[in-house]
PDB file of C-alpha atoms and ligand atoms in Angstrom:
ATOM      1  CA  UNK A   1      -2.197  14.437  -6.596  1.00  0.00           C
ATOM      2  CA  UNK A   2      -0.293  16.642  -8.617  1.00  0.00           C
ATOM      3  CA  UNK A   3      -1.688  20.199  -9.544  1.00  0.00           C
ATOM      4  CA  UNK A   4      -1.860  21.161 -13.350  1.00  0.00           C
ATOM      5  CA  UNK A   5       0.558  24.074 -14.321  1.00  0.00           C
ATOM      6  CA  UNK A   6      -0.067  26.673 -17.249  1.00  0.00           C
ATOM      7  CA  UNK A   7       2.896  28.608 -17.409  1.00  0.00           C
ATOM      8  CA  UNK A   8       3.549  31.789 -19.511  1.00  0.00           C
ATOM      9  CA  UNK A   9       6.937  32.346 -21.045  1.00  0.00           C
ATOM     10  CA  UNK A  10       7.201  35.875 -22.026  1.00  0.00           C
ATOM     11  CA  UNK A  11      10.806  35.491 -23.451  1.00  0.00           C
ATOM     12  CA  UNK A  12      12.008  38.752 -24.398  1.00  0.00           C
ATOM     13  CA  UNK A  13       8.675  40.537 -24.646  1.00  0.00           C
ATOM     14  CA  UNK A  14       6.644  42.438 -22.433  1.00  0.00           C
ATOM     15  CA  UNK A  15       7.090  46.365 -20.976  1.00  0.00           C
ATOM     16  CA  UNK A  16       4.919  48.772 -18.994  1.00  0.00           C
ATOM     17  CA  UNK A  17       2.466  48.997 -21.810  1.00  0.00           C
ATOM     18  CA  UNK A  18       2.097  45.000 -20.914  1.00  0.00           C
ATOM     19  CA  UNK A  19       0.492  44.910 -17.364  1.00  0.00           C
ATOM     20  CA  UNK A  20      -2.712  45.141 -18.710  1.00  0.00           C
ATOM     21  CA  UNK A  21      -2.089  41.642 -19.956  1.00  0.00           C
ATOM     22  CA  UNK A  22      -0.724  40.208 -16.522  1.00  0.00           C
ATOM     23  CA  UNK A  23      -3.656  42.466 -14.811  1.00  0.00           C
ATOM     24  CA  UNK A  24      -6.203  39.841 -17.054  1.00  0.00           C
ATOM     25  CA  UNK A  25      -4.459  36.958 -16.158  1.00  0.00           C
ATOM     26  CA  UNK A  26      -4.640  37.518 -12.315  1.00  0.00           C
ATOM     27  CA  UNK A  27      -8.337  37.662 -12.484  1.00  0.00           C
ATOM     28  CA  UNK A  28      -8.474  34.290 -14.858  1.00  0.00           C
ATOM     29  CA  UNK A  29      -6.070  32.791 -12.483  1.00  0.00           C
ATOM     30  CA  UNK A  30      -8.824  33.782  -9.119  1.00  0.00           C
ATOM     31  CA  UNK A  31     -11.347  31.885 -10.863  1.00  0.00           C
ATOM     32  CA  UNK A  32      -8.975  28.951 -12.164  1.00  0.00           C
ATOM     33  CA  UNK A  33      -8.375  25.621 -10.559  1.00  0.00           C
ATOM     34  CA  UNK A  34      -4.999  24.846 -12.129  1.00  0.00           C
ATOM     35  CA  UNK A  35      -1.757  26.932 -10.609  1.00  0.00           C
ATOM     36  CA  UNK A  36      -1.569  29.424 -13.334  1.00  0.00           C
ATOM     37  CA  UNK A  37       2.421  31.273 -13.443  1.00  0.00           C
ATOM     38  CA  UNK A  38       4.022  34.060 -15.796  1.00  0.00           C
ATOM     39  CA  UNK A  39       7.521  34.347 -16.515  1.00  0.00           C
ATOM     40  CA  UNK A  40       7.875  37.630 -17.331  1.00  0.00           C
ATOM     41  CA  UNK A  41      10.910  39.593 -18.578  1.00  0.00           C
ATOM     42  CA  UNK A  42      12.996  40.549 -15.311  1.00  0.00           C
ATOM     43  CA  UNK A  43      12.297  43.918 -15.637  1.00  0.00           C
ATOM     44  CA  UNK A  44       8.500  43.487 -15.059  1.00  0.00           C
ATOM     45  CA  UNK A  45       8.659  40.445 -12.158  1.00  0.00           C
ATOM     46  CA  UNK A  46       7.882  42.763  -9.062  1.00  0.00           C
ATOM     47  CA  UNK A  47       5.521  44.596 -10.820  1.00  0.00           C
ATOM     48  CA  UNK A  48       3.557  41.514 -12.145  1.00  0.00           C
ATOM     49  CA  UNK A  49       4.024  40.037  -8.832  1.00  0.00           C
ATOM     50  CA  UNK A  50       2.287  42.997  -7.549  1.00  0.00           C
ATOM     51  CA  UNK A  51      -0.983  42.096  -9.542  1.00  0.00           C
ATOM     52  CA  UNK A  52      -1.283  39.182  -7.521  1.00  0.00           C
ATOM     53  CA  UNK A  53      -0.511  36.785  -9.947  1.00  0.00           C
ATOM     54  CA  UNK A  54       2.287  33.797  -9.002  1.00  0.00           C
ATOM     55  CA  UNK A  55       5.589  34.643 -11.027  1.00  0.00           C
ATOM     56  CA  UNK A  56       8.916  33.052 -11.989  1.00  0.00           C
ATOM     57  CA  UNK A  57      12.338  33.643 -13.649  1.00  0.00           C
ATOM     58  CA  UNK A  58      13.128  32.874 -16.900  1.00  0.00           C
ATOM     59  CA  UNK A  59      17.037  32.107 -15.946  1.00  0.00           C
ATOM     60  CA  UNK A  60      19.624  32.557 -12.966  1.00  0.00           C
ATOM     61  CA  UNK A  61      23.477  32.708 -12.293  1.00  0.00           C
ATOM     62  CA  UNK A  62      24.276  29.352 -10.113  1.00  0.00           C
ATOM     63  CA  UNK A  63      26.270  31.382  -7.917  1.00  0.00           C
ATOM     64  CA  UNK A  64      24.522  33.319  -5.096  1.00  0.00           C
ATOM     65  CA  UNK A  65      25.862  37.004  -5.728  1.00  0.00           C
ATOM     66  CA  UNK A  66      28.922  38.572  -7.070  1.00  0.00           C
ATOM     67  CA  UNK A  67      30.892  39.646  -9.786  1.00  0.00           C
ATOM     68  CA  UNK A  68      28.491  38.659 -12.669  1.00  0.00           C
ATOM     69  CA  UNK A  69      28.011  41.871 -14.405  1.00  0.00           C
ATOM     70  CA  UNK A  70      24.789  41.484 -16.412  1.00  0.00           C
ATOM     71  CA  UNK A  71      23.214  38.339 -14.718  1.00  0.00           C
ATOM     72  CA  UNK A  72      20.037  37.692 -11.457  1.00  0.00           C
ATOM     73  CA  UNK A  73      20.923  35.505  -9.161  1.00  0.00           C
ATOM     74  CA  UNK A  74      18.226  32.922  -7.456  1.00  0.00           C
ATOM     75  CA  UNK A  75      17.577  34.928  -4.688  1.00  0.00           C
ATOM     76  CA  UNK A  76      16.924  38.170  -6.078  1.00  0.00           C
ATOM     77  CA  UNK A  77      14.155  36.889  -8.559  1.00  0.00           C
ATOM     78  CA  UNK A  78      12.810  35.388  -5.061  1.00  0.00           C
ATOM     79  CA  UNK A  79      13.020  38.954  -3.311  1.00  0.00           C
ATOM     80  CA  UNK A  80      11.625  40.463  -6.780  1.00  0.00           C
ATOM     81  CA  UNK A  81       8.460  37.631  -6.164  1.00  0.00           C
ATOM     82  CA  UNK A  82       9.221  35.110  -7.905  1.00  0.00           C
ATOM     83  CA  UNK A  83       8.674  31.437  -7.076  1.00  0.00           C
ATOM     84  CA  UNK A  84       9.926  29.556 -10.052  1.00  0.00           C
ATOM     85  CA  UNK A  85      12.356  29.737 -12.357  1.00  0.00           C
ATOM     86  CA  UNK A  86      12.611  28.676 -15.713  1.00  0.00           C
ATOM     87  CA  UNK A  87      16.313  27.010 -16.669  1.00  0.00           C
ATOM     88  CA  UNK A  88      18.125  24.657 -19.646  1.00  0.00           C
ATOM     89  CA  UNK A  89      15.664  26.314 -22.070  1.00  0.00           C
ATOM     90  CA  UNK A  90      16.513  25.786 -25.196  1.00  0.00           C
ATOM     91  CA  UNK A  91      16.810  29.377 -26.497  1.00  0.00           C
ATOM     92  CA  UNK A  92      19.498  29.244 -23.330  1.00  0.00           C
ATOM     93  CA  UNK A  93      20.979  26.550 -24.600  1.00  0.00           C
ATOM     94  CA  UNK A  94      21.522  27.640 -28.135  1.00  0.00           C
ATOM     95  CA  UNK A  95      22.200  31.044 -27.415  1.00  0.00           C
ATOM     96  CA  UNK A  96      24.020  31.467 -24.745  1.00  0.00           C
ATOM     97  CA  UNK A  97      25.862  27.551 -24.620  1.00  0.00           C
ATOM     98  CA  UNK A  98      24.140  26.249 -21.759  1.00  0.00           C
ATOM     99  CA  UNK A  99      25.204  23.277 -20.763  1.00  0.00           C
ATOM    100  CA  UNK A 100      23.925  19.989 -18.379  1.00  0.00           C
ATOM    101  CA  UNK A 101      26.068  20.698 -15.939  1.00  0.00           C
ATOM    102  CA  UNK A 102      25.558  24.447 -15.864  1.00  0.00           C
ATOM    103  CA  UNK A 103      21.429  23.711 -15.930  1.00  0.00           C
ATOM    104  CA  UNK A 104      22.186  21.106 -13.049  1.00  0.00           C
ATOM    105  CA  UNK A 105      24.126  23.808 -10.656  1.00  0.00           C
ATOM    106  CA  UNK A 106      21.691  26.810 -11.615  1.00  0.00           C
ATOM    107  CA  UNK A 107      18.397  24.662 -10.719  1.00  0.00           C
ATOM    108  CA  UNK A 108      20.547  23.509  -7.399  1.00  0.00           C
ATOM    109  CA  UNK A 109      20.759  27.230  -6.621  1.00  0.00           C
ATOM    110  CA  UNK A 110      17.822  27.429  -7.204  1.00  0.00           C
ATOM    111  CA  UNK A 111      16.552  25.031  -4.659  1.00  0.00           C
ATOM    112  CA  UNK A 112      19.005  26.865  -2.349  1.00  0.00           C
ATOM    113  CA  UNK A 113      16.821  30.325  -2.726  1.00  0.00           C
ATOM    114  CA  UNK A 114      13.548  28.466  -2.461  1.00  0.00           C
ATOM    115  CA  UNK A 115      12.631  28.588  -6.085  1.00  0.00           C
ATOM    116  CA  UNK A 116      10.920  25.963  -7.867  1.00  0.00           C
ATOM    117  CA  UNK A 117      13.275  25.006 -10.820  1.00  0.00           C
ATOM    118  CA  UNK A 118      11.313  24.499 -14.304  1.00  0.00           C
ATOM    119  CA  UNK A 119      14.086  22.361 -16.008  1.00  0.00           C
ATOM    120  CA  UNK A 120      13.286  22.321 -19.763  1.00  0.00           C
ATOM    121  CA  UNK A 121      14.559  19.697 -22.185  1.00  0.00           C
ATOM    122  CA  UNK A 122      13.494  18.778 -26.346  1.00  0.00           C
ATOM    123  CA  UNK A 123      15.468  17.593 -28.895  1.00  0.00           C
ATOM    124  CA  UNK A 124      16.027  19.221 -32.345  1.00  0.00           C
ATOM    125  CA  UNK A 125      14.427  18.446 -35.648  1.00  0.00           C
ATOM    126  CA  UNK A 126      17.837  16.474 -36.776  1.00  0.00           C
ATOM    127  CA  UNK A 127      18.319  14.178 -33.378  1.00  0.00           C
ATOM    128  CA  UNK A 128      14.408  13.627 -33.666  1.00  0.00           C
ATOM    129  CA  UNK A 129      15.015  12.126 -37.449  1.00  0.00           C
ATOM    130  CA  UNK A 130      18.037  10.146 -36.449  1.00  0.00           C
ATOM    131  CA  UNK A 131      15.707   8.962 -33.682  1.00  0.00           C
ATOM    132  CA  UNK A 132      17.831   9.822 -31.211  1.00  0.00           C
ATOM    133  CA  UNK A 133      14.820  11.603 -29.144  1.00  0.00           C
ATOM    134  CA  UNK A 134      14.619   9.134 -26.345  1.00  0.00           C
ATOM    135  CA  UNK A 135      18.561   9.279 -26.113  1.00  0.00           C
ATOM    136  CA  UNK A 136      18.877  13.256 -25.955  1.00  0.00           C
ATOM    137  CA  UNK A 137      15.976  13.194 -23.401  1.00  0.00           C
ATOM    138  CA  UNK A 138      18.054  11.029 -21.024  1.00  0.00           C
ATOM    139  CA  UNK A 139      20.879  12.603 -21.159  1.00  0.00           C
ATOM    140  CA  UNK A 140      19.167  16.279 -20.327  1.00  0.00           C
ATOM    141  CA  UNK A 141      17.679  14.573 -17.789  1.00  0.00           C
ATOM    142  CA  UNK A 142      20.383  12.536 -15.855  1.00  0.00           C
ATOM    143  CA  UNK A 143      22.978  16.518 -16.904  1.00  0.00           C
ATOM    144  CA  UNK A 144      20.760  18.840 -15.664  1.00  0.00           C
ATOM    145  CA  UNK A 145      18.248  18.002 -12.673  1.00  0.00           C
ATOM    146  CA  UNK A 146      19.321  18.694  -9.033  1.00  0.00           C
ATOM    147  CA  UNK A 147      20.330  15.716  -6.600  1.00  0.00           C
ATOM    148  CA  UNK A 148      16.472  16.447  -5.116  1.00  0.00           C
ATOM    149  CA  UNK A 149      13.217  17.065  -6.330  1.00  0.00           C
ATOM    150  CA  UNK A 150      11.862  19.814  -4.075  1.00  0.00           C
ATOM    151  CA  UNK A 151       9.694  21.578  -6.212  1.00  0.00           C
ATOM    152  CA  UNK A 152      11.074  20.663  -9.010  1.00  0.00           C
ATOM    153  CA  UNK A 153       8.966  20.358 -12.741  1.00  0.00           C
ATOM    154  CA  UNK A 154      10.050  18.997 -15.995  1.00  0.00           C
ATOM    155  CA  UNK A 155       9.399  20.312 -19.088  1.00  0.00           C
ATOM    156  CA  UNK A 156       9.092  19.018 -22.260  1.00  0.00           C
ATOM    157  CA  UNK A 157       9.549  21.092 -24.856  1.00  0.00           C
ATOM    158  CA  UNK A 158      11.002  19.873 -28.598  1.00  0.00           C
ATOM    159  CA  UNK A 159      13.026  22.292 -29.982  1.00  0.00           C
ATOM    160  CA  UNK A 160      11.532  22.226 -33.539  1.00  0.00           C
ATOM    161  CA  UNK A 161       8.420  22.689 -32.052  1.00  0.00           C
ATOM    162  CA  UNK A 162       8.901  26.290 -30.336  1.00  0.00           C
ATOM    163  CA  UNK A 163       7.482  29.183 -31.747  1.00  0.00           C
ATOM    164  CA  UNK A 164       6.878  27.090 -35.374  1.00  0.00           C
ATOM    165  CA  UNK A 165       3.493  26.234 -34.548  1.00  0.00           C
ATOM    166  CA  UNK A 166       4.821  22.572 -35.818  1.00  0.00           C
ATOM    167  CA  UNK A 167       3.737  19.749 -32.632  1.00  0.00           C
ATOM    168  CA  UNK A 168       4.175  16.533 -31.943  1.00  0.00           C
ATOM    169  CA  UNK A 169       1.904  14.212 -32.131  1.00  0.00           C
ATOM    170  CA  UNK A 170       0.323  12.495 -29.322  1.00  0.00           C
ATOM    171  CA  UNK A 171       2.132   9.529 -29.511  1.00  0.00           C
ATOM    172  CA  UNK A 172       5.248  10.978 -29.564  1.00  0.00           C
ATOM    173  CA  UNK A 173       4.487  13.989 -26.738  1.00  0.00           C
ATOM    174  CA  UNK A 174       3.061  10.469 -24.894  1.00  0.00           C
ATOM    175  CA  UNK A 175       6.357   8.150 -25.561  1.00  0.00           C
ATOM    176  CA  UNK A 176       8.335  11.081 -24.217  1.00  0.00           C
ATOM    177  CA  UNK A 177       6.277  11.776 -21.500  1.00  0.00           C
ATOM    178  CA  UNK A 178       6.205   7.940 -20.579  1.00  0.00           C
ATOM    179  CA  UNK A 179      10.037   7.504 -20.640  1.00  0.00           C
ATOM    180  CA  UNK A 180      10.635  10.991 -18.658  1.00  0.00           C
ATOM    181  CA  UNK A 181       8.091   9.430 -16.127  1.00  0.00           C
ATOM    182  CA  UNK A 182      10.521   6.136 -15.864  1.00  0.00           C
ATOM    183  CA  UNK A 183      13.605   7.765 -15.618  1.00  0.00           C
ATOM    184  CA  UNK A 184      12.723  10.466 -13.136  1.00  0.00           C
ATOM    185  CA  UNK A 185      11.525   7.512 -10.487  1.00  0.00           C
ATOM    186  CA  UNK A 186      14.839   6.219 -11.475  1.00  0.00           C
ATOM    187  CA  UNK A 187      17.136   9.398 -10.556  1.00  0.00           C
ATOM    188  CA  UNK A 188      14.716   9.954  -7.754  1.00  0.00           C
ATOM    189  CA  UNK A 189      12.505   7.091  -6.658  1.00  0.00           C
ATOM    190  CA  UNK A 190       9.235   7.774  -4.916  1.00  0.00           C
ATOM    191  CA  UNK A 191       9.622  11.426  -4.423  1.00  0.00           C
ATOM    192  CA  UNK A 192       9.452  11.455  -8.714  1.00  0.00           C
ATOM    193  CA  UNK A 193       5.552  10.762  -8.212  1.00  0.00           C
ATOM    194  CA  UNK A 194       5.622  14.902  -7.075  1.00  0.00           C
ATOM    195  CA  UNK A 195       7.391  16.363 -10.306  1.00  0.00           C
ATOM    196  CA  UNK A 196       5.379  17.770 -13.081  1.00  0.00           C
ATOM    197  CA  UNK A 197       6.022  16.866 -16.107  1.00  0.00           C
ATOM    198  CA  UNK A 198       4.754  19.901 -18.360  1.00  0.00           C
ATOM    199  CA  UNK A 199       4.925  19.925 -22.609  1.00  0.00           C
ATOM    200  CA  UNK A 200       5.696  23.058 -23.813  1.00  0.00           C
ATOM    201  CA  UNK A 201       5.803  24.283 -27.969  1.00  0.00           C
ATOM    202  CA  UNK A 202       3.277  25.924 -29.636  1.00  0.00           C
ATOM    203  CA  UNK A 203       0.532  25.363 -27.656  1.00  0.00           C
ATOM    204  CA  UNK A 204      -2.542  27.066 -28.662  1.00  0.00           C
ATOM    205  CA  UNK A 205      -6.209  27.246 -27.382  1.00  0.00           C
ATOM    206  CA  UNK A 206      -7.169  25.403 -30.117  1.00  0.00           C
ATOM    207  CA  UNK A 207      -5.063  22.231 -29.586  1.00  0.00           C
ATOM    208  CA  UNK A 208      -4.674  22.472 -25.893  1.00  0.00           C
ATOM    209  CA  UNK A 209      -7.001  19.737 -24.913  1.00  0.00           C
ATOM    210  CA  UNK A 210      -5.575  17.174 -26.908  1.00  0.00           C
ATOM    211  CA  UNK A 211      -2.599  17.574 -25.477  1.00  0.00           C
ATOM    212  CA  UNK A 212      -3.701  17.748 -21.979  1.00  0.00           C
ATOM    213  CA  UNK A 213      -5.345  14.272 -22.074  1.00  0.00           C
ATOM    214  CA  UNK A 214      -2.346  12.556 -23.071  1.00  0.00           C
ATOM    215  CA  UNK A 215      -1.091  10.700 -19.991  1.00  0.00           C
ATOM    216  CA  UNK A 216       1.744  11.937 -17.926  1.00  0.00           C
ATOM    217  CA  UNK A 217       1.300  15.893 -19.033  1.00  0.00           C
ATOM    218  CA  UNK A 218       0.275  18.163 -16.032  1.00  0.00           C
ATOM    219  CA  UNK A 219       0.134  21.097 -18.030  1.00  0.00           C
ATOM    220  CA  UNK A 220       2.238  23.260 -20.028  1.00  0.00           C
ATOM    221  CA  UNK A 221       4.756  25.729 -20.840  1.00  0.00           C
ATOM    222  CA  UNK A 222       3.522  28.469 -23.356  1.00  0.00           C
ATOM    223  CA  UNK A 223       5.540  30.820 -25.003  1.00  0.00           C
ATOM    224  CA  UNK A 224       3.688  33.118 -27.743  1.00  0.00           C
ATOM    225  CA  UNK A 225       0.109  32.650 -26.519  1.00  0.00           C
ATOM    226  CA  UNK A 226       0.971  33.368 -23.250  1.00  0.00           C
ATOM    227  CA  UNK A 227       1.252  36.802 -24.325  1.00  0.00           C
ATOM    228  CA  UNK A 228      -2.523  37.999 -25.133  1.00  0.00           C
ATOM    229  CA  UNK A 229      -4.654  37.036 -22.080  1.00  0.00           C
ATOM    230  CA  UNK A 230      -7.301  35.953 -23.777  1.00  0.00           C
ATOM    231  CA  UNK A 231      -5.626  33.210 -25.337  1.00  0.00           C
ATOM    232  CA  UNK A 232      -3.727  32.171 -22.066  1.00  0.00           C
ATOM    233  CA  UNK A 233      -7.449  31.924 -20.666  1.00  0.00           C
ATOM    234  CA  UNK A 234      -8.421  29.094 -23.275  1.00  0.00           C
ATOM    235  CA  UNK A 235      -5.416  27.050 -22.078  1.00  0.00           C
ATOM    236  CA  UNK A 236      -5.870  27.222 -18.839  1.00  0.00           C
ATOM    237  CA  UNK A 237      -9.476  26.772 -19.545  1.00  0.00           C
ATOM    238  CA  UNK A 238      -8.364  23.549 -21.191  1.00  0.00           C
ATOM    239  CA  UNK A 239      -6.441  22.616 -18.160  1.00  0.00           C
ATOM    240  CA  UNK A 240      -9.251  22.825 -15.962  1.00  0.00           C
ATOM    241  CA  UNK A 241     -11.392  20.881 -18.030  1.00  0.00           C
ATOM    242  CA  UNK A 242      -8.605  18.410 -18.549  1.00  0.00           C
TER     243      UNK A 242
HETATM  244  P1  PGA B 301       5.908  28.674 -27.918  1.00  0.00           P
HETATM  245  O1  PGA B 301       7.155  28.642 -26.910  1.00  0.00           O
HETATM  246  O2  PGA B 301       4.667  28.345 -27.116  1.00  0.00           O
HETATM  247  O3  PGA B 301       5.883  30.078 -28.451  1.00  0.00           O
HETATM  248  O4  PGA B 301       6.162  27.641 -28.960  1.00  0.00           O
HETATM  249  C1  PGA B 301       7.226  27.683 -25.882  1.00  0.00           C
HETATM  250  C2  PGA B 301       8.481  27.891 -25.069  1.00  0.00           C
HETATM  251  O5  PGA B 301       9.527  28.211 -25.621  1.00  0.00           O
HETATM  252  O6  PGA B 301       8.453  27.740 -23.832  1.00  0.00           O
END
């Protein structure tokens, strides 16, 4: 039985003033039956991680330490408190040229540091209209996932759909969902039933449920209503009622 995720993405927001936030989201998180994780900024991991509530990266180097001015490797976000990591985001990809292979080799080192790699992958508004969804998905998937599935989640997250307050509709989060299902017990056979197969772009309180009772999501990754506790606490109110 796999257990529900609602995971925050702060991106690049979030400082001192911010803990308040976190501090609320510990105490929904007690009372919660889902796993409930923030991503915060890097800056604020130990310090969130201090409140007591589960945290995770939002991106690592693949190497294990060195001469990376500028970059966290796998194991410090794990010494900082962190658990997950978030990687192959698309903001990564675009702005920073992220590629499979690069995703694939981070989310390994990952692994290596005893993170849980959140592997993220969407298409864009134009490969969606040339219907070449199903194709793009397939190819993220079979670039950028590690040889093994230890902890490893999935997330589904359209690129035209982040931070637009534009989503899918159910049929399509479903037919993605569906074909990331048969691919992943393709790449990695039984041990696939494990993975967690999240959808992430503007998710709301307000249309949370209906996404959450399409088959094959396990929960989600929020980005810009992860921010205000109290409307992280109607998703993951959603999720438990899911
Ligand atoms: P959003 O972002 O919820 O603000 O659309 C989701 C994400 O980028 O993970």
């Amino acid at each position: 039985m796999k257990r529900p995720l609602a995971a925050g993405n702060w991106k690049m927001n979030g400082t001192a003033t911010d803990l308040a936030e976190a501090q609320a989201i510990a105490q929904i998180q007690a009372k919660a039956s889902c796993e409930v994780l923030i991503c915060p900024p890097a800056t604020l991991l130990s310090k969130v991680a201090d409140l007591g509530v589960a945290v995770g990266g939002q991106d690592c180097h693949s190497a294990g330490a060195g001469a990376h001015t500028g970059d966290i490797s796998a194991a410090m976000l794990a010494d900082a408190g962190a658990r997950y990591v978030i990687l192959g985001h698309s903001e990564r990809r675009a702005d920073h040229g992220e590629t499979d292979a690069l995703v694939r080799a981070k989310a390994t080192a990952a692994q290596a540091a005893g993170l849980a790699p959140i592997v993220c992958v969407g298409e864009t508004l134009a490969q969606r209209e040339a219907q070449e969804t199903l194709a793009v998905i397939g190819a993220q998937l079979d670039g950028s996932l590690p040889a093994d599935a230890t902890g490893l989640v999935v997330a589904y997250e359209p690129v035209w759909a982040i931070g637009t307050g534009k989503v899918p509709t159910l049929d399509q989060i479903a037919e993605v969902h569906q074909f990331m299902q048969t691919r992943l017990a393709e790449i990695f056979g039984t041990s696939a039933e494990d993975i967690r197969m999240l959808y992430g772009g503007s998710v709301k309180a307000a249309n949370a449920a209906q996404i959450f009772a399409v088959p094959g999501v396990d929960g989600a990754l929020v980005g810009g209503a992860s921010l205000k506790s109290g409307d992280f606490a109607g998703i993951i109110a959603a999720l438990d009622a899911a």
